[in-house]
Coordinates of C-alpha atoms and ligand atoms in Angstrom, one line a residue:
M1 CA 60.9 84.7 128.5
L2 CA 62.5 84.5 132.0
T3 CA 65.3 82.1 132.5
Q4 CA 64.6 79.9 135.5
F5 CA 67.2 80.2 138.3
K6 CA 66.8 77.6 141.0
D7 CA 67.9 79.6 143.9
T8 CA 67.1 82.9 145.6
I9 CA 70.1 85.2 146.2
Y10 CA 70.7 88.0 148.7
A11 CA 73.3 90.7 149.2
C12 CA 73.9 93.9 150.9
A13 CA 73.5 96.5 148.2
T14 CA 75.0 99.4 150.2
P15 CA 78.7 99.6 151.2
A16 CA 79.9 98.1 154.5
G17 CA 80.9 100.7 157.0
S18 CA 79.4 103.8 158.5
G19 CA 76.0 105.0 157.2
A20 CA 72.5 105.4 158.4
I21 CA 70.7 102.8 156.4
S22 CA 71.6 99.5 154.7
I23 CA 69.7 97.9 151.9
I24 CA 69.6 94.1 151.7
R25 CA 68.4 92.9 148.4
L26 CA 66.9 89.5 147.4
S27 CA 66.0 88.1 144.0
G28 CA 64.4 84.8 143.0
D29 CA 61.3 82.7 143.2
K30 CA 61.3 82.4 147.0
A31 CA 62.3 86.0 147.8
L32 CA 58.9 87.0 149.1
D33 CA 58.4 83.8 151.1
I34 CA 61.8 84.0 152.6
V35 CA 61.4 87.6 153.7
Q36 CA 57.9 86.8 155.0
S37 CA 59.4 84.2 157.2
L38 CA 61.7 86.8 158.8
V39 CA 59.6 90.0 158.9
K40 CA 56.6 90.5 161.0
S41 CA 54.3 93.0 159.2
R42 CA 50.7 93.9 159.1
T43 CA 50.2 92.9 155.5
P44 CA 51.4 89.4 154.6
L45 CA 54.4 90.2 152.4
S46 CA 54.0 87.1 150.2
E47 CA 50.7 88.5 149.1
A48 CA 51.8 92.1 148.8
A49 CA 51.5 93.9 145.4
G50 CA 54.6 95.0 143.4
Y51 CA 55.9 98.5 144.0
S52 CA 54.6 98.5 147.6
L53 CA 56.4 99.4 150.8
H54 CA 55.8 97.8 154.2
F55 CA 56.8 98.5 157.7
G56 CA 57.9 95.4 159.7
R57 CA 59.9 94.0 162.6
I58 CA 62.6 91.4 162.5
F59 CA 63.1 89.2 165.6
L60 CA 66.0 87.0 166.5
P61 CA 65.2 83.2 167.1
D62 CA 65.2 83.9 170.9
G63 CA 62.5 86.5 170.4
T64 CA 64.7 89.7 170.8
L65 CA 63.8 92.5 168.4
L66 CA 66.7 92.8 165.9
D67 CA 65.5 95.8 163.9
E68 CA 62.6 97.8 162.5
V69 CA 62.7 97.8 158.8
L70 CA 61.0 98.9 155.6
V71 CA 60.4 96.3 152.9
S72 CA 60.0 97.2 149.2
I73 CA 58.4 94.6 147.0
F74 CA 59.0 94.2 143.2
R75 CA 57.1 91.5 141.5
S76 CA 58.3 89.6 138.4
P77 CA 58.7 90.6 135.7
K78 CA 58.7 94.3 136.8
S79 CA 61.9 94.3 138.7
Y80 CA 65.5 94.9 138.1
T81 CA 66.4 91.2 137.6
G82 CA 63.0 90.3 136.1
E83 CA 62.4 88.0 139.1
D84 CA 60.6 88.6 142.3
C85 CA 62.8 91.1 144.2
V86 CA 62.7 92.4 147.7
E87 CA 64.7 95.2 149.3
I88 CA 64.9 95.4 153.1
S89 CA 66.0 98.8 154.4
C90 CA 67.4 98.3 157.9
H91 CA 69.8 100.2 160.2
A92 CA 73.3 100.1 158.9
S93 CA 74.9 98.1 161.7
A94 CA 77.4 95.4 160.9
Y95 CA 75.8 93.3 163.7
I96 CA 72.3 93.6 162.3
Y97 CA 73.5 92.6 158.8
R98 CA 75.4 89.6 160.1
E99 CA 72.4 88.4 162.0
M100 CA 70.1 89.0 159.1
A101 CA 72.4 87.3 156.6
Q102 CA 72.5 84.2 158.8
M103 CA 68.7 84.2 159.1
L104 CA 68.2 84.7 155.3
Q105 CA 70.6 81.8 154.7
L106 CA 68.7 79.5 157.1
A107 CA 65.5 80.5 155.4
G108 CA 67.0 79.2 152.1
A109 CA 68.6 82.2 150.4
R110 CA 72.2 82.1 149.1
A111 CA 74.8 84.9 149.2
A112 CA 74.9 86.5 145.7
L113 CA 78.1 86.4 143.6
P114 CA 79.6 89.8 142.4
G115 CA 77.4 91.2 139.7
E116 CA 74.9 88.3 140.0
F117 CA 71.8 90.6 140.1
T118 CA 72.8 92.3 136.9
Q119 CA 73.8 89.0 135.3
R120 CA 70.3 87.7 136.1
A121 CA 68.8 90.9 134.6
F122 CA 70.8 90.2 131.4
L123 CA 69.9 86.5 131.2
N124 CA 66.3 87.4 131.8
G125 CA 66.3 89.8 128.9
K126 CA 65.9 92.9 131.0
M127 CA 69.0 94.5 129.4
D128 CA 71.6 93.5 126.9
L129 CA 75.2 92.9 127.7
S130 CA 76.4 96.5 126.9
Q131 CA 73.7 97.9 129.1
A132 CA 74.7 95.5 131.9
E133 CA 78.3 96.7 131.5
A134 CA 77.1 100.3 131.6
V135 CA 75.5 99.7 135.0
A136 CA 79.0 99.1 136.4
D137 CA 80.4 102.2 134.5
L138 CA 77.6 104.3 136.0
I139 CA 78.4 103.2 139.5
A140 CA 82.1 103.9 138.9
S141 CA 81.5 107.3 137.2
Q142 CA 83.3 110.3 138.8
S143 CA 82.7 113.0 136.2
R144 CA 79.8 114.5 134.2
A145 CA 81.3 113.1 131.0
E146 CA 81.7 109.5 132.4
H147 CA 78.2 109.7 133.8
R148 CA 76.8 110.8 130.4
L149 CA 78.5 108.0 128.5
A150 CA 77.4 105.4 131.0
M151 CA 73.8 106.7 131.1
Q152 CA 73.5 106.8 127.3
Q153 CA 74.8 103.2 127.2
M154 CA 72.6 102.0 130.0
R155 CA 69.5 103.5 128.5
G156 CA 70.0 101.6 125.3
G157 CA 70.9 104.3 122.7
Y158 CA 74.3 102.7 122.3
S159 CA 72.9 99.2 121.9
R160 CA 70.5 100.4 119.2
E161 CA 73.5 101.7 117.2
F162 CA 75.0 98.2 117.3
A163 CA 71.8 96.4 116.8
D164 CA 71.2 98.5 113.7
L165 CA 74.6 98.0 112.3
R166 CA 74.3 94.3 112.9
R167 CA 70.9 94.1 111.2
Q168 CA 72.4 95.7 108.1
L169 CA 75.1 93.1 108.1
I170 CA 72.6 90.3 108.5
E171 CA 70.7 91.7 105.5
L172 CA 73.9 91.8 103.6
S173 CA 74.8 88.3 104.6
A174 CA 71.3 87.1 103.6
L175 CA 71.9 88.4 100.1
V176 CA 75.2 86.6 99.9
E177 CA 73.8 83.3 101.4
L178 CA 71.1 83.3 98.9
E179 CA 73.5 83.7 96.1
L180 CA 75.5 80.8 97.7
D181 CA 72.5 78.5 97.8
F182 CA 71.9 79.0 94.2
S183 CA 75.4 79.2 93.0
E184 CA 75.2 75.9 91.1
E185 CA 72.5 77.3 89.0
E186 CA 74.8 80.3 88.4
L187 CA 72.1 82.7 89.5
E188 CA 73.4 86.1 90.8
F189 CA 70.8 87.5 93.1
A190 CA 72.8 90.5 94.4
D191 CA 75.0 92.4 92.1
R192 CA 78.5 92.9 93.5
E193 CA 78.5 96.6 93.1
H194 CA 75.5 96.9 95.4
L195 CA 77.2 94.5 97.9
L196 CA 80.3 96.6 97.8
T197 CA 78.4 99.8 98.6
L198 CA 76.8 98.1 101.6
V199 CA 80.1 96.8 102.9
D200 CA 81.7 100.2 102.4
A201 CA 78.9 101.9 104.4
A202 CA 79.4 99.4 107.2
I203 CA 83.1 99.8 107.2
A204 CA 82.8 103.6 107.4
R205 CA 80.3 103.3 110.4
I206 CA 82.5 100.8 112.3
G207 CA 85.5 103.0 111.5
S208 CA 83.9 106.0 113.1
L209 CA 82.8 104.0 116.2
K210 CA 86.3 102.6 116.5
E211 CA 87.6 106.2 116.3
S212 CA 85.3 107.3 119.1
F213 CA 87.2 105.0 121.4
R214 CA 90.0 107.6 121.7
L215 CA 87.6 110.0 123.3
G216 CA 85.6 107.3 125.2
N217 CA 88.6 105.7 126.7
A218 CA 90.0 109.1 127.7
I219 CA 86.7 110.0 129.4
K220 CA 86.4 106.7 131.1
N221 CA 89.9 106.3 132.4
G222 CA 90.8 110.0 132.8
I223 CA 92.5 112.2 130.3
P224 CA 96.2 111.4 130.8
V225 CA 98.2 114.6 131.4
A226 CA 102.0 114.3 131.7
I227 CA 103.7 116.9 133.7
V228 CA 107.3 117.0 132.4
G229 CA 110.2 119.4 132.8
P230 CA 113.7 119.6 134.0
P231 CA 114.5 118.8 137.6
N232 CA 113.4 121.5 140.0
A233 CA 111.0 123.1 137.5
G234 CA 108.2 122.7 140.1
K235 CA 106.4 119.7 138.8
S236 CA 105.6 118.2 142.2
T237 CA 104.6 121.6 143.5
L238 CA 102.3 122.0 140.6
L239 CA 100.7 118.6 141.2
N240 CA 100.2 119.6 144.8
A241 CA 98.7 122.9 143.8
L242 CA 96.3 121.2 141.4
L243 CA 95.2 118.8 144.1
G244 CA 95.2 121.4 146.8
E245 CA 97.1 119.1 149.1
E246 CA 100.6 117.8 149.7
R247 CA 100.9 114.6 147.8
A248 CA 104.1 114.6 145.7
I249 CA 107.4 115.1 147.4
V250 CA 108.7 118.7 147.0
S251 CA 112.4 119.3 147.5
D252 CA 115.4 121.4 146.2
I253 CA 117.5 118.3 145.5
P254 CA 117.3 117.6 141.7
G255 CA 115.9 114.2 140.9
T256 CA 113.5 113.8 143.8
T257 CA 110.6 112.4 141.8
R258 CA 112.2 109.3 140.6
D259 CA 109.1 107.4 139.6
T260 CA 105.8 108.7 138.3
V261 CA 103.1 109.9 140.7
E262 CA 99.5 109.8 139.4
E263 CA 96.5 111.7 140.7
C264 CA 93.0 112.2 139.3
L265 CA 91.1 115.4 139.4
V266 CA 87.7 116.4 137.9
I267 CA 87.9 119.8 136.1
G268 CA 84.9 121.1 134.2
G269 CA 83.1 117.8 134.1
L270 CA 86.0 115.7 132.9
R271 CA 88.4 113.5 134.8
Y272 CA 92.1 114.3 134.2
R273 CA 94.8 111.9 135.2
F274 CA 97.9 114.1 136.1
I275 CA 101.1 112.2 136.0
D276 CA 104.1 113.8 137.7
T277 CA 107.2 112.5 136.1
A278 CA 110.9 112.4 136.9
G279 CA 112.8 115.5 135.8
L280 CA 114.2 115.2 132.3
R281 CA 118.0 115.9 132.3
E282 CA 121.1 114.3 131.0
G283 CA 123.1 111.9 133.2
G284 CA 121.7 110.9 136.6
E285 CA 122.1 107.6 138.4
A286 CA 120.5 104.3 137.3
I287 CA 117.2 104.7 139.3
E288 CA 116.8 108.2 138.0
Q289 CA 117.5 107.0 134.4
L290 CA 114.7 104.5 134.8
G291 CA 112.4 107.3 136.1
M292 CA 113.3 109.4 133.0
Q293 CA 112.5 106.5 130.8
R294 CA 109.1 106.3 132.4
A295 CA 108.7 110.1 131.9
V296 CA 109.3 109.6 128.2
E297 CA 106.7 106.8 128.1
S298 CA 104.3 109.1 129.9
I299 CA 104.8 111.7 127.2
R300 CA 104.0 109.1 124.6
K301 CA 100.8 108.0 126.3
A302 CA 99.6 111.4 127.2
R303 CA 96.7 113.3 125.6
I304 CA 98.1 116.5 127.1
V305 CA 101.7 117.3 127.9
L306 CA 102.4 120.1 130.3
C307 CA 106.0 121.0 129.7
L308 CA 107.0 122.9 132.7
L309 CA 109.8 125.5 132.1
N310 CA 112.0 126.9 134.8
P311 CA 113.3 130.5 134.4
L312 CA 116.1 129.6 136.8
D313 CA 117.2 126.8 134.6
V314 CA 116.9 128.0 131.0
E315 CA 119.3 125.5 129.5
G316 CA 117.6 122.5 131.2
S317 CA 114.2 123.9 130.2
R318 CA 115.3 124.3 126.5
R319 CA 116.7 120.8 126.4
C320 CA 113.4 119.6 127.8
M321 CA 111.4 121.5 125.2
E322 CA 113.6 119.9 122.5
L323 CA 112.9 116.4 123.9
V324 CA 109.1 117.0 124.1
R325 CA 109.2 118.3 120.5
Q326 CA 111.1 115.2 119.4
E327 CA 108.6 112.9 121.1
C328 CA 105.4 114.8 120.3
M329 CA 106.0 116.4 117.0
P330 CA 108.8 114.8 115.2
L331 CA 107.8 116.2 111.9
A332 CA 107.8 119.7 113.1
A333 CA 111.1 119.2 115.0
A334 CA 112.7 117.9 111.9
S335 CA 111.5 120.8 109.7
Q336 CA 112.8 123.2 112.4
L337 CA 116.1 121.5 112.3
Q338 CA 116.1 121.9 108.5
G339 CA 115.7 125.6 109.0
Q340 CA 112.1 125.8 107.6
G341 CA 111.0 128.3 110.1
N342 CA 109.6 128.4 113.6
N343 CA 106.0 128.7 112.7
S344 CA 105.9 125.3 111.1
I345 CA 105.7 123.8 114.6
K346 CA 102.3 125.0 115.2
A347 CA 101.2 124.8 111.6
T348 CA 102.2 121.2 110.8
A349 CA 102.2 119.4 114.0
G350 CA 99.5 116.9 114.6
N351 CA 95.9 116.5 114.4
K352 CA 93.9 119.1 116.3
G353 CA 90.6 117.6 115.3
D354 CA 89.7 116.5 118.8
F355 CA 91.7 118.8 120.9
G356 CA 91.7 122.5 121.2
N357 CA 93.4 125.4 119.6
T358 CA 95.7 127.3 121.8
A359 CA 98.5 124.8 122.0
D360 CA 100.9 122.8 120.0
A361 CA 99.7 119.4 119.1
C362 CA 101.5 116.0 119.2
A363 CA 101.7 114.0 116.0
D364 CA 99.1 111.5 117.3
G365 CA 96.7 114.3 118.4
A366 CA 98.0 115.0 121.9
T367 CA 98.5 118.6 123.0
V368 CA 101.6 120.3 124.4
L369 CA 101.2 123.2 126.7
W370 CA 104.4 125.2 127.3
V371 CA 104.0 126.3 130.9
V372 CA 106.4 128.8 132.5
N373 CA 106.5 128.2 136.2
K374 CA 107.8 130.5 138.9
A375 CA 106.2 133.5 137.3
D376 CA 106.5 135.1 140.7
I377 CA 110.2 135.6 140.1
L378 CA 110.1 136.2 136.3
E379 CA 109.4 139.6 134.8
S380 CA 106.1 139.0 133.0
H381 CA 106.2 137.9 129.4
K382 CA 109.9 137.4 129.2
A383 CA 109.6 133.7 128.3
S384 CA 110.0 134.1 124.6
L385 CA 113.4 135.7 125.2
L386 CA 114.5 132.8 127.5
F387 CA 112.9 129.9 125.8
G388 CA 112.5 131.0 122.2
P389 CA 109.9 132.9 120.2
D390 CA 108.4 129.8 118.6
A391 CA 105.9 128.8 121.2
E392 CA 102.9 130.3 123.1
Y393 CA 103.6 130.4 126.9
L394 CA 101.4 130.1 129.9
Y395 CA 102.5 131.7 133.1
I396 CA 101.9 130.2 136.5
S397 CA 103.3 130.1 139.9
A398 CA 102.8 126.7 141.4
K399 CA 104.2 127.7 144.7
E400 CA 101.7 130.6 145.1
R401 CA 98.9 128.5 143.6
K402 CA 98.4 130.9 140.8
I403 CA 97.4 128.4 138.1
E404 CA 94.4 130.1 136.5
D405 CA 96.1 130.3 133.1
L406 CA 96.6 126.6 133.2
Y407 CA 93.0 125.9 134.0
R408 CA 92.0 128.2 131.2
A409 CA 94.2 126.3 128.7
L410 CA 92.9 122.9 129.9
E411 CA 89.4 124.2 129.3
E412 CA 90.2 125.5 125.8
N413 CA 91.9 122.2 124.9
R414 CA 89.3 119.9 126.4
P415 CA 87.7 117.2 124.4
P416 CA 84.0 117.7 124.0
I417 CA 81.6 116.2 126.5
P418 CA 79.5 114.0 124.3
D419 CA 75.9 114.7 123.9
D420 CA 73.3 112.1 124.4
S421 CA 72.8 111.2 120.8
A422 CA 76.4 110.1 120.1
A423 CA 77.4 106.5 120.5
I424 CA 80.9 106.7 122.0
V425 CA 82.8 103.5 122.6
S426 CA 84.5 103.5 126.0
S427 CA 84.9 99.7 126.6
Q428 CA 88.0 97.9 125.6
R429 CA 86.0 94.8 124.9
H430 CA 83.7 96.6 122.5
F431 CA 86.7 98.3 120.8
E432 CA 88.3 94.9 120.2
A433 CA 85.1 93.5 118.8
L434 CA 84.9 96.5 116.5
E435 CA 88.5 96.0 115.4
Q436 CA 87.7 92.4 114.6
A437 CA 84.6 93.3 112.6
Y438 CA 86.4 96.0 110.8
A439 CA 89.2 93.7 109.7
L440 CA 86.7 91.0 108.6
L441 CA 84.7 93.5 106.6
G442 CA 88.0 94.6 105.0
N443 CA 88.4 91.0 103.9
C444 CA 84.9 91.0 102.5
R445 CA 85.7 94.1 100.5
T446 CA 88.8 92.4 99.1
A447 CA 86.8 89.3 98.3
L448 CA 84.2 91.3 96.5
L449 CA 86.7 93.3 94.5
D450 CA 88.8 90.2 93.6
G451 CA 85.7 88.2 92.7
L452 CA 86.5 85.6 95.3
S453 CA 84.0 82.9 96.2
Q454 CA 80.9 83.7 98.1
D455 CA 82.0 81.0 100.5
L456 CA 84.8 83.1 101.9
L457 CA 82.7 86.2 101.8
S458 CA 79.9 84.7 103.7
Q459 CA 82.2 83.2 106.3
D460 CA 83.8 86.6 107.0
L461 CA 80.4 88.3 107.2
R462 CA 79.2 85.7 109.7
E463 CA 82.3 86.3 111.8
A464 CA 81.8 90.1 111.6
I465 CA 78.1 89.7 112.7
R466 CA 79.2 87.5 115.5
A467 CA 81.8 90.1 116.6
L468 CA 79.3 92.9 116.6
G469 CA 76.7 90.7 118.3
S470 CA 79.2 89.9 121.1
I471 CA 79.0 93.6 122.1
I472 CA 75.3 93.4 123.0
G473 CA 75.5 89.7 123.9
D474 CA 73.4 88.5 121.0
I475 CA 75.2 85.7 119.2
D476 CA 72.6 83.6 117.4
T477 CA 73.9 82.7 113.9
E478 CA 70.6 81.0 113.0
E479 CA 69.4 84.6 112.6
V480 CA 71.2 84.8 109.3
L481 CA 69.3 81.9 107.8
G482 CA 66.0 83.2 109.3
E483 CA 66.6 86.5 107.5
V484 CA 67.1 84.7 104.2
F485 CA 63.6 83.1 104.4
R486 CA 61.9 86.1 105.8
R487 CA 63.1 88.4 103.1
F488 CA 62.8 86.2 100.0
C489 CA 60.0 83.9 98.8
I490 CA 62.0 81.0 97.4
G491 CA 59.0 79.1 96.1
K492 CA 57.9 81.8 93.8
Ligands
LIG501 P1 110.3 119.2 140.6 O1 111.7 118.6 140.7 O2 110.1 119.7 139.2 O3 109.2 118.3 141.0 O4 110.3 120.5 141.5 P2 109.7 120.7 142.9 O5 108.2 120.8 142.9 O6 110.2 119.7 143.9 O7 110.2 122.2 143.2 C1 111.6 122.5 143.2 C2 111.8 123.8 144.0 O8 111.2 124.9 143.2 C3 111.2 123.9 145.4 O9 112.1 124.6 146.2 C4 109.9 124.7 145.2 O10 109.5 125.3 146.3 C5 110.3 125.6 144.1 N1 109.1 126.1 143.3 C6 108.2 125.4 142.8 N2 107.2 126.2 142.2 C7 107.6 127.4 142.4 C8 107.1 128.7 142.0 O11 106.0 128.9 141.4 N3 107.8 129.8 142.4 C9 109.0 129.7 143.1 N4 109.6 130.9 143.4 N5 109.5 128.6 143.4 C10 108.9 127.4 143.1

C-alpha cells in the first residue's frame, strides 16, 4: 500500500552546469496537475496515460516563451517513487531552470530534499532499504566491480539473501517462543540439538557475509595500495607515471613527500587507491617523522604494498624492506631472524586466500610487491645481488614510464570481480548489523550449550532478527509471533 505524502516535490535530476538537456522531476499527487498548469500541450497532461511522452511549450507569466520541452508521464503505482511522477526535459540553462522552479513552486510543488525521491520509493514499498542504498552506490560507481556490486544489490539479489537468513531466524525464534509459552507445562517442543544446528548454520552464513566485507569494502572505496620506499626511490615519479600526469611533487631533495598523497585509478575494472607516502628513513626533522608515521599507518591499512627499491640507495632500500617485512609479515621476519631460512617468508606469511600468487603476503592478507625502480640504470636482474635473494622482484622505470611489470603484478594479485550470484557486503552499516547479529547468535549458542533459560535465548534471537532486518529496513517484531501461530496449530 502506498504511503500518503501530502506534498508534491520537484528537483533537477541532472547536474547543474553545462550540458544540452536538463531533467526536472516531480513526484506526488498533484504532479500532473501542476505540470499541466505550466505546459501547453496538445493532449491534456492530467489525462495522459502512464509511460507516454508529450511535446509542450512553457510560457512565462508575461506570455514570453520560456522553452520547448518534452514531458514524460509515469502514473502511480508504476513509477520510481510509486506516486504520479513527471519528468520535464528542457534545455539545460540555469536561467530556464530558475524560472521553472519558481513557477513550479507557485503552482504548489516543493523543492525535494536530498534523496527524497528514493526515500519515497522505499516508504512506498517500491524497494527495500538496501536497494535504496544501492541506488546511491550505483550513481557513485566508477569501476566495473563497483557497478556490479551496486547493480546486484539494487536488483534485489542481495536483499533476498538477508530476507532468507532472517526468515530462518524467525522460524528458529518461533520454535523457541513456543517452548517459552509452554515452559510451565515443561513441554519441550524443539530439541536443543536441533536448535543448535540451526543456530550454527546461521552463524556460519553470517560469518561468510561478514567476511565478504573485506572484498566489498575494498571494491567500493578503492583497493588501498601504499607506495613505500626510501627517500628518492621514485615514489612520486611512479604515482605520476601511473596517473599519467604530474600530481605528486618530484624532487632530488630527500624527504619531499612529507605527507601522504592519494589518487584513484581504475585498472582492469577495479578502482585502486594509490597512496604515495613519505620516504622511510632514519632520523629526519619532526614534520618528516610525522610523515613517516603516516607511511607506516598506510602500510598497515593497505591491501597491497608496493615497496619501491632504489639501486642507487641499497642500504636505505634494504632497511625499508626490513621495515615492510616487520609491519606486514612479522612471523616470517621473526623466523628469518632466527635463521630458519629465506624461503619461509613466502611460505608462511599471510593468507593468500583472496589475493594472488606472485607476491609476498602480509599477515592480514595484504600483498607486498618488491618493485625495483630505475631499471633504466640497473643491469637487468641484478636486484637479488643488491637486495637479497629472498624475494621476487619486479623491474620498472617510473621516469621512463616503463611500468608494465607492475600492471601485470597488480592484475595477477587482483581480488576477483564478484559475479552476479554472490552477495558481497560493501556497506559499513550492513557490516555493523551483521557483526551485531553474529555476536547475538554467539550468545544464543552459549545459552543453548549451557542450558540457559529460553527467555535469554529468545531475547537474543529477537535482537539478531532486528539487526538483520535493519539491513533491508524491515523491523517488525510482531512477525515473530505471527510465525508461531502460522506454523503451529495450538488448539490441536
Ligand atoms: P621519492 O622521494 O621516492 O618520491 O622520489 P621522486 O619521485 O621525487 O624521485 C627522486 C629522483 O629519482 C628524481 O630525480 C627522479 O627523477 C628520479 N627517478 C625517479 N624514477 C626514476 C627512474 O625510473 N629512473 C631514473 N633514472 N631516475 C628516476
